Coordinates of C-alpha atoms in Angstrom, one line a residue:
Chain A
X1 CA -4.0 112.8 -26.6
X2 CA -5.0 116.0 -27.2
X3 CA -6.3 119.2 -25.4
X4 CA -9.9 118.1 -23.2
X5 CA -11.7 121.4 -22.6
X6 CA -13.5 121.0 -19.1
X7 CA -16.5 123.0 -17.8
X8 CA -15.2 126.8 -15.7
X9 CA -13.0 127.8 -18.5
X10 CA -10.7 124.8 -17.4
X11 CA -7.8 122.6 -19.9
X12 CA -6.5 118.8 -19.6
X13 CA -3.3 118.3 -21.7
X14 CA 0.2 117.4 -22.0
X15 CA 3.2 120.1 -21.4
X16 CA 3.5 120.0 -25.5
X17 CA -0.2 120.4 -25.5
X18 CA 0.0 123.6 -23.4
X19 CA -0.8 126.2 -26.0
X20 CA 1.8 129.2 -26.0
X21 CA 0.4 132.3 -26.1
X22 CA -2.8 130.4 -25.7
X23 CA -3.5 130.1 -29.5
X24 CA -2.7 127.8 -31.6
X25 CA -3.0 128.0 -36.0
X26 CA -6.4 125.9 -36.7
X27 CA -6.9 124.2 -40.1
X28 CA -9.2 125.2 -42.6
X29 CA -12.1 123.2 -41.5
X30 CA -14.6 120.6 -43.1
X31 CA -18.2 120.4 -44.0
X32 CA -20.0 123.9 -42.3
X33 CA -23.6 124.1 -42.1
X34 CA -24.6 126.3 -45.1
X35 CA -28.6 126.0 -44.6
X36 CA -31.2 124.3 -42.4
X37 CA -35.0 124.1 -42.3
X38 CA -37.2 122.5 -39.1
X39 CA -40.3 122.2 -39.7
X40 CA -42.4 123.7 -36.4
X41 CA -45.7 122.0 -37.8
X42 CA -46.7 119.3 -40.8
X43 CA -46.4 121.2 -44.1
X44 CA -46.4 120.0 -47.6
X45 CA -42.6 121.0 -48.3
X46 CA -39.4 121.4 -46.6
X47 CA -37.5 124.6 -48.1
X48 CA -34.0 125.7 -47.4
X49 CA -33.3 129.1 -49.2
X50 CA -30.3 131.5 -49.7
X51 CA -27.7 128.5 -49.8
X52 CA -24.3 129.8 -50.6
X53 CA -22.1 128.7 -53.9
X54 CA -20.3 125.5 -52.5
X55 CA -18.4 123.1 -55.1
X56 CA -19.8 119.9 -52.9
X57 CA -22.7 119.9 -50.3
X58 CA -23.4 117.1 -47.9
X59 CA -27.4 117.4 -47.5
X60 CA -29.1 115.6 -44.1
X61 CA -32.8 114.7 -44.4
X62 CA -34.5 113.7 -41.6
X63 CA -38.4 113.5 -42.2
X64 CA -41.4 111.5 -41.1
X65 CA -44.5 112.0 -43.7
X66 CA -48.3 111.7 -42.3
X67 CA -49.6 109.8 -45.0
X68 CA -48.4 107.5 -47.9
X69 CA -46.4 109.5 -50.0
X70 CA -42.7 109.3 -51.7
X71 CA -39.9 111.9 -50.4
X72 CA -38.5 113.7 -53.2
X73 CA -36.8 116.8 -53.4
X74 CA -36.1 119.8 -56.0
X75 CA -33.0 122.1 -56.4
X76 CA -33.6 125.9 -57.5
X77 CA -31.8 129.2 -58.9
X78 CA -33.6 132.0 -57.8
X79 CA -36.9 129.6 -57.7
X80 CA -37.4 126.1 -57.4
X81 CA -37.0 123.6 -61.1
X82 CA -40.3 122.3 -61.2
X83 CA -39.8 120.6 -65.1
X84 CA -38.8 117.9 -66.3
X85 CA -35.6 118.4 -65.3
X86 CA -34.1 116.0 -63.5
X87 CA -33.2 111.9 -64.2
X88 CA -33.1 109.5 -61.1
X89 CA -31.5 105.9 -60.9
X90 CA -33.2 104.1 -58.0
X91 CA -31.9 100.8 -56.1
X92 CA -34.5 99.9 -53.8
X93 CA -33.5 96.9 -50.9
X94 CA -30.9 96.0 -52.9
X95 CA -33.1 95.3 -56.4
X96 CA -32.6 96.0 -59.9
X97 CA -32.0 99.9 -61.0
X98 CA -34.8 101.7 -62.5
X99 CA -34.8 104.5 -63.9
X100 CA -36.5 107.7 -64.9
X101 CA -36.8 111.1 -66.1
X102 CA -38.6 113.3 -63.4
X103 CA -39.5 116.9 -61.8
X104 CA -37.8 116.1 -58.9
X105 CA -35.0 113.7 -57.2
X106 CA -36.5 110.7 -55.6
X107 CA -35.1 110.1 -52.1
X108 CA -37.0 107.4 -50.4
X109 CA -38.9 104.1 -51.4
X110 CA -42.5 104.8 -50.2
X111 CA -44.3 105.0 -47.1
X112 CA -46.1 103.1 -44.1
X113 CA -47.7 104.4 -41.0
X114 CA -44.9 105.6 -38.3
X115 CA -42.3 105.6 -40.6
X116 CA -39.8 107.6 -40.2
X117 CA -36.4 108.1 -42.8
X118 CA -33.0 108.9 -42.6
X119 CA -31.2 110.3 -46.2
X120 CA -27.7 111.2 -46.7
X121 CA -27.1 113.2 -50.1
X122 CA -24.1 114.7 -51.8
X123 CA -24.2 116.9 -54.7
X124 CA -21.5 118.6 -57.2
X125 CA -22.5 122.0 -57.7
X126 CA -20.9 123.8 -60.6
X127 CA -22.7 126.5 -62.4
X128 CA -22.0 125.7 -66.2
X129 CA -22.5 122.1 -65.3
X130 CA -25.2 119.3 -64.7
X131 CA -25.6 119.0 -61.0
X132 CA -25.0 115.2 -59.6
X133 CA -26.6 114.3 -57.3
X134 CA -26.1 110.6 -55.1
X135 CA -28.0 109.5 -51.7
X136 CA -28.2 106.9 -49.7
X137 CA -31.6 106.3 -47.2
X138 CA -32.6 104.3 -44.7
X139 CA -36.5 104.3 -43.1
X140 CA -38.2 102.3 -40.1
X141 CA -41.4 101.4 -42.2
X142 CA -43.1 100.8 -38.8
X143 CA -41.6 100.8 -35.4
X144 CA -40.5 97.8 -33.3
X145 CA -37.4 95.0 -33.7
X146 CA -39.6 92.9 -35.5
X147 CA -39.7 95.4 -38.5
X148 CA -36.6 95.2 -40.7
X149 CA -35.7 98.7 -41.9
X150 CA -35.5 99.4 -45.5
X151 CA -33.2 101.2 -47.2
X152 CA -32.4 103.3 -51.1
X153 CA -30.0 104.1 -52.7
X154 CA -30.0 107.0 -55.5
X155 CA -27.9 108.6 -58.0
X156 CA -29.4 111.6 -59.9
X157 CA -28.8 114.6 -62.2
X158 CA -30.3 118.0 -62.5
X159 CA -29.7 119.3 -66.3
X160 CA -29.2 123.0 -65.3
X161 CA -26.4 123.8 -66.7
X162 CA -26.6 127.6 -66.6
X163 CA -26.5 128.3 -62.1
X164 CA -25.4 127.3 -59.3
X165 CA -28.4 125.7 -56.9
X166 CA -29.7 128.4 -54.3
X167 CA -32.8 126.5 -53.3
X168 CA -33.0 123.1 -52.0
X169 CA -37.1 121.7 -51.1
X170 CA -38.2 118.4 -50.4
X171 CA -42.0 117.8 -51.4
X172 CA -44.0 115.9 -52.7
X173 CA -46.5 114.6 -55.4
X174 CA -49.1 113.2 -53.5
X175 CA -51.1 114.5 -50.5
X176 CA -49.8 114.5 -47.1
X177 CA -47.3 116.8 -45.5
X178 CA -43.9 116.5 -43.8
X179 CA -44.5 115.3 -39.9
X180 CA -43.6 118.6 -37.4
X181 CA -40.0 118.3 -36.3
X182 CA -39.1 117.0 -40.3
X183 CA -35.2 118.7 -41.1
X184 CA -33.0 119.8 -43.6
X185 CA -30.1 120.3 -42.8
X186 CA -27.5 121.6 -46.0
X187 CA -23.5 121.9 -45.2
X188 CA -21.0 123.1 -47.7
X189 CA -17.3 122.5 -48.6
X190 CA -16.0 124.3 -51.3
X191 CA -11.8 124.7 -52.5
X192 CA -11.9 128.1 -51.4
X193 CA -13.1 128.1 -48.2
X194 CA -10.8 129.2 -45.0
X195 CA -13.4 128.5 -42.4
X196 CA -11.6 127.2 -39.2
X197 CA -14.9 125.5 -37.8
X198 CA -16.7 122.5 -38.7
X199 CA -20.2 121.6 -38.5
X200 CA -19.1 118.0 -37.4
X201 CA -17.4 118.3 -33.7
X202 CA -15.1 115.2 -32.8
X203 CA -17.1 113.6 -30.3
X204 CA -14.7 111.1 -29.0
X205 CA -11.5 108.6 -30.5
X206 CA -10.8 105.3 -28.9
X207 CA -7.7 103.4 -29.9
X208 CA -7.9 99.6 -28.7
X209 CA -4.3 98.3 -28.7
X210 CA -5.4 94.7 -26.9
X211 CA -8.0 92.2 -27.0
X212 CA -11.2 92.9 -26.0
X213 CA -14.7 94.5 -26.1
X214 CA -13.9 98.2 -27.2
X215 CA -16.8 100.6 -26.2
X216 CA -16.8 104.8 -26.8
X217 CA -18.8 107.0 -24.7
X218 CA -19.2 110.1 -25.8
X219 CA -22.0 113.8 -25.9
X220 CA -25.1 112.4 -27.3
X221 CA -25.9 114.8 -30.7
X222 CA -28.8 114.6 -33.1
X223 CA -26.5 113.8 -35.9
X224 CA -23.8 111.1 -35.0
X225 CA -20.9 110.2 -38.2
X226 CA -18.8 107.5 -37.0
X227 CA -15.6 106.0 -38.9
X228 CA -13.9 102.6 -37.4
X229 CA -11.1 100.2 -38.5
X230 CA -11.0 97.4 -36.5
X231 CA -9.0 94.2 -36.3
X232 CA -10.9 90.8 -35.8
X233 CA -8.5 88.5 -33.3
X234 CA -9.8 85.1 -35.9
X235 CA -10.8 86.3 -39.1
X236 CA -12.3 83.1 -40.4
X237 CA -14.8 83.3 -37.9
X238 CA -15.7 87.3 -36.7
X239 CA -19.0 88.0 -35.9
X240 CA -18.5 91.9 -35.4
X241 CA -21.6 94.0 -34.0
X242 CA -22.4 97.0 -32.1
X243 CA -24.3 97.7 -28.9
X244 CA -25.8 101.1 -28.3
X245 CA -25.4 102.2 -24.2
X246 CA -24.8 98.6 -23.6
X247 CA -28.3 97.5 -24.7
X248 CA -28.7 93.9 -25.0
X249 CA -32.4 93.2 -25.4
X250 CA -33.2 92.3 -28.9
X251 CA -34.1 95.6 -30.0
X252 CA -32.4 96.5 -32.9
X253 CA -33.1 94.9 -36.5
X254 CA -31.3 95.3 -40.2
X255 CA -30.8 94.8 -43.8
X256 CA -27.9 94.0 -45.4
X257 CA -25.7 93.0 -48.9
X258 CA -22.7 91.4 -48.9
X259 CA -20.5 91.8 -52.2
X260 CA -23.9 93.4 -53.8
X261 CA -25.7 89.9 -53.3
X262 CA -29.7 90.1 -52.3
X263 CA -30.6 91.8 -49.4
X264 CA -30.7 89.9 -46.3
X265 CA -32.9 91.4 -42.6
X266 CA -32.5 90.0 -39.1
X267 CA -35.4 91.0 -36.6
X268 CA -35.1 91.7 -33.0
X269 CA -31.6 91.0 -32.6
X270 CA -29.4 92.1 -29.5
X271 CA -27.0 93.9 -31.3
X272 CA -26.9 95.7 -34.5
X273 CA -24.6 92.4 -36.3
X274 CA -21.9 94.1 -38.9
X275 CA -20.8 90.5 -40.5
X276 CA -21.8 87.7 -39.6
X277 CA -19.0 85.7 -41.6
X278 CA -15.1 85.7 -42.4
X279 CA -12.9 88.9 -42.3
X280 CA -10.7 91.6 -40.7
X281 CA -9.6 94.7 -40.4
X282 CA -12.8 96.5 -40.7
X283 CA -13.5 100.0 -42.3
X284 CA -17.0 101.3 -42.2
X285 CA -18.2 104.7 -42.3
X286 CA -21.5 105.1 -40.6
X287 CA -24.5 108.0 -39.9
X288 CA -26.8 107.8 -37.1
X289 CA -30.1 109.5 -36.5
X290 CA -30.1 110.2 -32.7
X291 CA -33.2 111.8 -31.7
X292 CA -34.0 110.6 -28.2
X293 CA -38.0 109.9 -29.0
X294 CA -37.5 108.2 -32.1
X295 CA -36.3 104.8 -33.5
X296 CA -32.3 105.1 -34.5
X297 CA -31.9 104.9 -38.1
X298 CA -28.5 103.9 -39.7
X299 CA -26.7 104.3 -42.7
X300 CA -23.6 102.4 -42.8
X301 CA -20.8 101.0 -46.2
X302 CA -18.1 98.7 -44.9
X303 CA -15.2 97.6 -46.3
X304 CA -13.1 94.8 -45.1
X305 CA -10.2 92.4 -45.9
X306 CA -10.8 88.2 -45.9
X307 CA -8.0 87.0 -44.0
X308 CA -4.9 88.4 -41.2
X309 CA -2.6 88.6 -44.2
X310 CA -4.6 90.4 -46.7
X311 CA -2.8 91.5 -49.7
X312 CA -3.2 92.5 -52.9
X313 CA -3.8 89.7 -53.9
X314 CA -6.8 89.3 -52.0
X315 CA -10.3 91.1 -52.9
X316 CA -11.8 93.4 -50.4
X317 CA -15.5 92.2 -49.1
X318 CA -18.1 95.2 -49.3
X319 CA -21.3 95.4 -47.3
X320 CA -24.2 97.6 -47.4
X321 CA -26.1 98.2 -44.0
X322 CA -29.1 99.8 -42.8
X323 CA -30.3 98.8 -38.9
X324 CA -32.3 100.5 -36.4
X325 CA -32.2 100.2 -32.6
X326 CA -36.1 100.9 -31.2
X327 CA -35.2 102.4 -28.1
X328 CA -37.3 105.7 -28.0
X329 CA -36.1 107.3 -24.5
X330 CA -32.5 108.1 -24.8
X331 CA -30.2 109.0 -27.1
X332 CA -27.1 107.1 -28.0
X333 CA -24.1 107.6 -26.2
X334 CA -21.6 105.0 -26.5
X335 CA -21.1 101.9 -28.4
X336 CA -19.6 98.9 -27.9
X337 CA -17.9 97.0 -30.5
X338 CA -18.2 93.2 -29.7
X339 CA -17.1 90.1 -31.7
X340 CA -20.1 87.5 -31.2
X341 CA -18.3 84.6 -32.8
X342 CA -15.2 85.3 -30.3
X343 CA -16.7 86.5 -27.5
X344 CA -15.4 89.4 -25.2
X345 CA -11.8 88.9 -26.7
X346 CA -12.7 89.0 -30.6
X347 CA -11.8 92.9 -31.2
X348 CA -7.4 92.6 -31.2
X349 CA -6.9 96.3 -31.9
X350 CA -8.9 99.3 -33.6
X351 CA -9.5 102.8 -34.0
X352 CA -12.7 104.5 -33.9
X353 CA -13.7 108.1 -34.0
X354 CA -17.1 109.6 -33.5
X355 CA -18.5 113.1 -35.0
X356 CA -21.6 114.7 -33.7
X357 CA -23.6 117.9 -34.2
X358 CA -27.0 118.8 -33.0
Chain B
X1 CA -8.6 116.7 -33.4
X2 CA -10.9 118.1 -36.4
X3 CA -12.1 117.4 -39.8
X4 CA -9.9 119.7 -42.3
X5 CA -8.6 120.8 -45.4
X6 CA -5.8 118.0 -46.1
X7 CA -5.4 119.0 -50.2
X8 CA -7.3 120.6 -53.7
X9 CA -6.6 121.0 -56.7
X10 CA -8.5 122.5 -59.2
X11 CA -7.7 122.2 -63.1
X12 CA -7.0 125.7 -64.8
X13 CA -6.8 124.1 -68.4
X14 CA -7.4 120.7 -69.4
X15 CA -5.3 118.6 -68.8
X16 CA -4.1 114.6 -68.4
X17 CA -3.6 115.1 -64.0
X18 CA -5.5 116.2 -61.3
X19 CA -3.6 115.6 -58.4
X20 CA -2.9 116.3 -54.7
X21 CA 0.7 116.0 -55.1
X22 CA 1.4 116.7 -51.5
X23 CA -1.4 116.4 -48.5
X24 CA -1.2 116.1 -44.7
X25 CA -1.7 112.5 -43.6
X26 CA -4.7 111.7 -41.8
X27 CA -6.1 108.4 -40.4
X28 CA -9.5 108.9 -42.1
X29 CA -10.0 110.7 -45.3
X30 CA -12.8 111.3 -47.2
X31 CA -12.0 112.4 -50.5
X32 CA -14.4 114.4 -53.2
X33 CA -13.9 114.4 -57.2
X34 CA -15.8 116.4 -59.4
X35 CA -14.3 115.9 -62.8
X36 CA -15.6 117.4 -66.2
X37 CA -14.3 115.5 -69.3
X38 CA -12.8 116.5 -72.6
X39 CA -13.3 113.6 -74.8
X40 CA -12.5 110.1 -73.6
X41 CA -11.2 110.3 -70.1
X42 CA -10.6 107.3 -68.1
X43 CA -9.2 108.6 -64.0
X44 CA -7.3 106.0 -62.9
X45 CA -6.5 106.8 -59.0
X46 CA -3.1 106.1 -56.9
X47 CA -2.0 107.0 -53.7
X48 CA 1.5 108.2 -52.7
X49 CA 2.8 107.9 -56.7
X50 CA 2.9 104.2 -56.2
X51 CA 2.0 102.8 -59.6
X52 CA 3.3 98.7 -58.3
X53 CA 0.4 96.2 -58.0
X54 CA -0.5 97.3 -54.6
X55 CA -4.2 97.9 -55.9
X56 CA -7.6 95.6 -55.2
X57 CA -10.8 96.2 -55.9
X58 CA -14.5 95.1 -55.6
X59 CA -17.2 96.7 -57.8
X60 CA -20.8 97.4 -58.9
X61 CA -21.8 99.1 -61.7
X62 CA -25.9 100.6 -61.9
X63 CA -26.7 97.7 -59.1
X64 CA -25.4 95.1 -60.8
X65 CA -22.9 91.8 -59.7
X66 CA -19.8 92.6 -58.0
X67 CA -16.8 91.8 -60.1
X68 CA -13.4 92.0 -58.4
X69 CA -9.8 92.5 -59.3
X70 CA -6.5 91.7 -57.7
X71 CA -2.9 93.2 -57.9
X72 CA -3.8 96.2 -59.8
X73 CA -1.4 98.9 -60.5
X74 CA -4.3 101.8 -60.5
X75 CA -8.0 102.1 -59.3
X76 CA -10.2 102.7 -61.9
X77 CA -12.6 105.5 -61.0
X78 CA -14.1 106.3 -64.0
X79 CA -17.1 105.8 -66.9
X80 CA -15.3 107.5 -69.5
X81 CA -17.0 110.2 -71.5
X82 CA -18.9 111.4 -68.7
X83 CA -18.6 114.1 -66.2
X84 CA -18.0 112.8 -62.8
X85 CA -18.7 112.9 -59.1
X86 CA -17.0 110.6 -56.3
X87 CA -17.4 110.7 -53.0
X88 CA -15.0 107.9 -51.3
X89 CA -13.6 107.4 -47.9
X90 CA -10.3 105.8 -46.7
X91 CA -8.4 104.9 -43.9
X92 CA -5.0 105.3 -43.7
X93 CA -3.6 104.1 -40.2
X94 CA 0.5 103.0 -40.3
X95 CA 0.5 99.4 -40.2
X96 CA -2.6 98.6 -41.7
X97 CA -3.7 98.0 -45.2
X98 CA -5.4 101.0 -46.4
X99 CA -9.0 100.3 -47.1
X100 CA -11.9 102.6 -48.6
X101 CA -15.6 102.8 -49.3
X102 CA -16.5 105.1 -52.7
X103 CA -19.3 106.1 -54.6
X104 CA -19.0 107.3 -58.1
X105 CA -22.5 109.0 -60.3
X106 CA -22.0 109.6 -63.9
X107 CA -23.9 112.0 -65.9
X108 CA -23.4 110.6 -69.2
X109 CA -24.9 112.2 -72.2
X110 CA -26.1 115.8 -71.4
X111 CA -29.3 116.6 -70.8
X112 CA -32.1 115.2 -68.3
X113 CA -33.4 112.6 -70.8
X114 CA -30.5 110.4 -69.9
X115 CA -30.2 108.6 -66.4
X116 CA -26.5 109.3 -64.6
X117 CA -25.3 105.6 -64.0
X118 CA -23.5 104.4 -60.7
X119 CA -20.5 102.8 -59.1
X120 CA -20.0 101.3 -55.8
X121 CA -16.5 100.2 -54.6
X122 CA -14.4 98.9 -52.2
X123 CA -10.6 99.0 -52.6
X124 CA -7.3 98.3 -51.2
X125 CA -4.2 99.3 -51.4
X126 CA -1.2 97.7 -50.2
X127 CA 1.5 99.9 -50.5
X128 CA 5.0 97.8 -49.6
X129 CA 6.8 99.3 -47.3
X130 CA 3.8 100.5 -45.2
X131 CA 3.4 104.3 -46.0
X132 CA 0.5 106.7 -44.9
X133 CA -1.6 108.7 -47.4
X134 CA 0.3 111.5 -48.9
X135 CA -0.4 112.0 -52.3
X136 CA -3.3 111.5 -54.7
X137 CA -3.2 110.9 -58.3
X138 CA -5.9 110.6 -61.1
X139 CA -4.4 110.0 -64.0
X140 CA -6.7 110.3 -67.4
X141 CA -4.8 108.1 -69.8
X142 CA -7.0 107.9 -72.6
X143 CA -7.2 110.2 -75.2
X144 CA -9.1 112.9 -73.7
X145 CA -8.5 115.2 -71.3
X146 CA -9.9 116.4 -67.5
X147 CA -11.6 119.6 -68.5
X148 CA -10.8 122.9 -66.7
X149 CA -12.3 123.3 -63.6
X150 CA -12.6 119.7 -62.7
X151 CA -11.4 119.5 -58.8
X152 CA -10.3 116.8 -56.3
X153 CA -10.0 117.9 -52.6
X154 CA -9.7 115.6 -49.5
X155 CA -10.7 116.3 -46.0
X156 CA -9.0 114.5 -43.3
X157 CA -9.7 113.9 -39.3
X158 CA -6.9 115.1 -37.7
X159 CA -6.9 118.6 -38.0
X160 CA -5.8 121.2 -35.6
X161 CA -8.5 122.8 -33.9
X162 CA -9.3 126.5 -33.3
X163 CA -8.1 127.5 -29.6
X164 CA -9.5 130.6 -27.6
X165 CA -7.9 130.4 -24.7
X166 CA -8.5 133.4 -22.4
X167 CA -7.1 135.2 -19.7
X168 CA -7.9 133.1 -16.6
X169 CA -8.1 129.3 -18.1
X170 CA -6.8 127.0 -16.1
X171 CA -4.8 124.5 -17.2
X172 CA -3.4 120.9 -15.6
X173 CA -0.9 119.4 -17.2
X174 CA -1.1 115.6 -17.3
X175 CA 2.8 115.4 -17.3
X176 CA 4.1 117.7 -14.2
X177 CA 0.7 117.2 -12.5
X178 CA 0.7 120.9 -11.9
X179 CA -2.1 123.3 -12.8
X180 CA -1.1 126.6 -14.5
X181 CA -3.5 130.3 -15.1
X182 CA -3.4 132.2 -18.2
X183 CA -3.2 135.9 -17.9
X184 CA -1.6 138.3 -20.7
X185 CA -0.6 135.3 -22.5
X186 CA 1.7 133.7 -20.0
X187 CA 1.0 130.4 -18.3
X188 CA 2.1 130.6 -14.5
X189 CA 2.0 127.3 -12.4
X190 CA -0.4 127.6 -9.9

């Protein structure tokens, strides 16, 4: 296990635990928060200035517009690109690519009343290079189980190939503004850094070593990465899913690809289903919206193999997942992994970690 | 436990490898490439030097059908002529087959008149014995070369966290079920 701080200056451990001279060597850390923008009222842009030089930046958009508009965004030196700069390739529910050259980087896939939109980006950011750009989003279109969520999925470039990006602004080309409460939020990671913090605190880690439901409670935060690799007990027949704080009305809904097939949705479900066919040993790596008001938005790729023996020889299975849960008083704080098709002993062993930051 | 550093390298000259040739193991990685090419460069990725058909692989390329290989001796990250970006996580737990999740975006020709194209995998590999996540290869073996500058770094979860322990924590230790104070950086059981 390792060290659980307590409240009143107060430490759990082991004796190897027990830190001598009460310090122990941290790593260099992860992803640090480099930037962020809340917007305190509706505005037309959301712009996060004086970002550092970082090699890679993970980029959070959280963002409800007030009327029907795409969210796009620019990158800047010194002042924002506004020409014809940039070149998006858009996959919307799963369809066909399109592409385009652009003044901006599309994000999301349009607009409907109450919608609100969840966008994980990454970009590569050297100076005397083009800037890539990749994001994945996932929007409520309107609220309530019966809605399938939507989802996007973008790669980009921006041709400067003479600075690094100091300037990061979502906007628009339409009318409407960016909902009060809309957030950027930029970290950095860069080669050189010696940072010992990390903008994404381990929130919890649950190993399961026998059969069972496996469920992780843990500090609510806004922001909630989760990583898992769990073992289905009958992988011919798994029906893995998740329960937020042990909610099983049918409120939650999704959209999903398996092995890049058509998108599929299921409406008011009671559990946010991962597979509904064959597999095992399940990796996924998952982002969560968590505002306590709001619909839960998530973003989540899994990986898996077909049978108990795997192999080589065997190809991996892929999904693509987006899913909300509609409740819109609390925020997540534990989930519970179930196995529908085996019922409460499905799950044979796992590990699952949770990451959080407000 | 933390997210940290686990390996980078960054290219001083062109050249053939860009490698973490020695990392810290860690259950979850996520791993970030940013490669720059120098005519024809084709990154083929391995894990722990293991170059045996351990590899498998399921792919899309710009949204289209997933095609799928078995018993691969490399995993072929790559577009070729392009500069590159991947972002890709893996999991790496002894015991288990190691299994990942990656995005690749490639800029191909220069210039913003030219959409990047995409790939989405998922891979395997299958290393025999079992063996944790050490060591991380991309190898170009075409006739190019990885251009200077071009970087791969990995950040794993189980980092060791900062401590600031001050005078007066308390500590109880699960072991000896004793509590124990800090003051002028000795423990002494309560």
């Amino acid at each position: 296990m390792a060290i659980e701080w307590l409240a009143g200056n107060r430490l759990r451990g082991t004796t190897a635990e027990r830190p001598a001279l009460g310090l122990q060597s941290p790593s260099v850390g992860g992803w640090v928060e480099v930037g962020r923008t809340t917007l305190s009222g509706a505005s037309t842009t959301i712009d996060v200035s004086s970002i550092p030089d970082k090699r890679y930046y993970m980029v959070l958009m959280d963002y409800t517009q007030t009327s029907d508009f795409s969210g796009l965004h620019r990158l800047g030196n010194s002042s924002i690109d506004t020409g014809n700069n940039y070149n998006n390739r858009q996959s919307s529910n799963g369809g066909s690519d399109s592409t385009g050259q652009a003044t901006w980087v599309r994000v999301d896939n349009g607009w409907q009343s109450g919608d609100r939109k969840l966008a994980v980006e990454y970009i590569a950011n050297k100076s005397d290079k083009e800037k890539l750009i990749m994001n994945h989003m996932a929007r409520s279109v309107t609220t309530g189980a019966s809605q399938a969520p939507q989802r996007s999925e973008v790669v980009s470039k921006w041709a400067n190939t003479s600075n690094v990006l100091d300037k990061f602004q979502m906007m628009n080309v339409s009318s409407g503004n960016f909902a009060s409460g809309s957030e950027v939020v930029v970290l950095g990671w860069d080669p050189s850094d010696s940072h010992t913090t990390n903008f994404w605190e381990e929130l919890a880690t649950h190993t399961q070593s026998s059969s069972g439901e496996a469920t992780i409670s843990f500090t609510a935060k806004k922001y909630i990465w989760i990583q898992y690799e769990i073992t289905a007990l009958n992988p011919s027949a798994t029906g893995l899913s998740i329960r937020f704080n042990s909610d099983s009305g049918s409120n939650y809904a999704r959209r999903f690809s398996q092995e890049g097939g058509s998108d599929s949705t299921n409406t008011s479900q009671d559990k946010l289903s991962m597979i509904h066919s064959g597999g095992s040993n399940f990796f996924a790596n998952m982002f969560i919206i968590n505002n306590a008001s709001n619909e839960k938005l998530i973003i989540a790729h899994q990986v898996a193999k077909t049978s108990a023996s795997g192999g080589a020889s065997e190809v991996p299975r892929r999904w693509e997942i987006t899913g909300k849960w509609t409740n819109t008083s609390d925020q997540i704080s534990s989930l519970t992994f179930i196995d529908t098709e085996q019922g409460s002993s499905g799950i044979s062993k796992g590990t699952i970690k949770v990451w959080g930051a407000d | 436990m933390a997210w940290a550093k686990a390996g980078t390298t960054t290219l001083g000259s062109a050249g053939d490898d860009l490698d973490i040739t020695s990392m810290t193991a860690n259950k979850f990685n996520q791993i970030l490439v940013n490669s720059f090419y120098s005519g024809d460069t084709d990154g083929k990725m391995t894990f722990n030097n293991n170059s045996n058909s351990v590899y498998a692989y399921r792919r899309s390329v710009d949204g289209g059908s997933d095609t799928t290989g078995i018993s691969q001796v490399s995993m072929g990250w790559y577009w070729g002529t392009t500069d590159e970006l991947w972002v890709s996580n893996f999991v790496s737990i002894s015991g288990e087959e190691k299994l990942g999740v990656s995005w690749g975006i490639f800029s191909d020709t220069t210039g913003a008149g030219t959409a990047p194209h995409r790939m989405e995998r998922t891979d395997k590999f299958v290393p025999s014995p079992d063996a944790d996540i050490t060591r991380i290869d991309r190898h170009n073996d075409s006739t190019g070369s990885f251009d200077t500058n071009s970087n791969i770094s990995v950040l794993g979860s189980d980092g060791t966290e900062a401590l600031n322990v001050q005078d007066g924590a308390i500590y109880y230790d699960t072991d000896l079920n004793k509590e124990y104070v800090l003051y002028n950086n000795t423990w002494t059981e309560l």
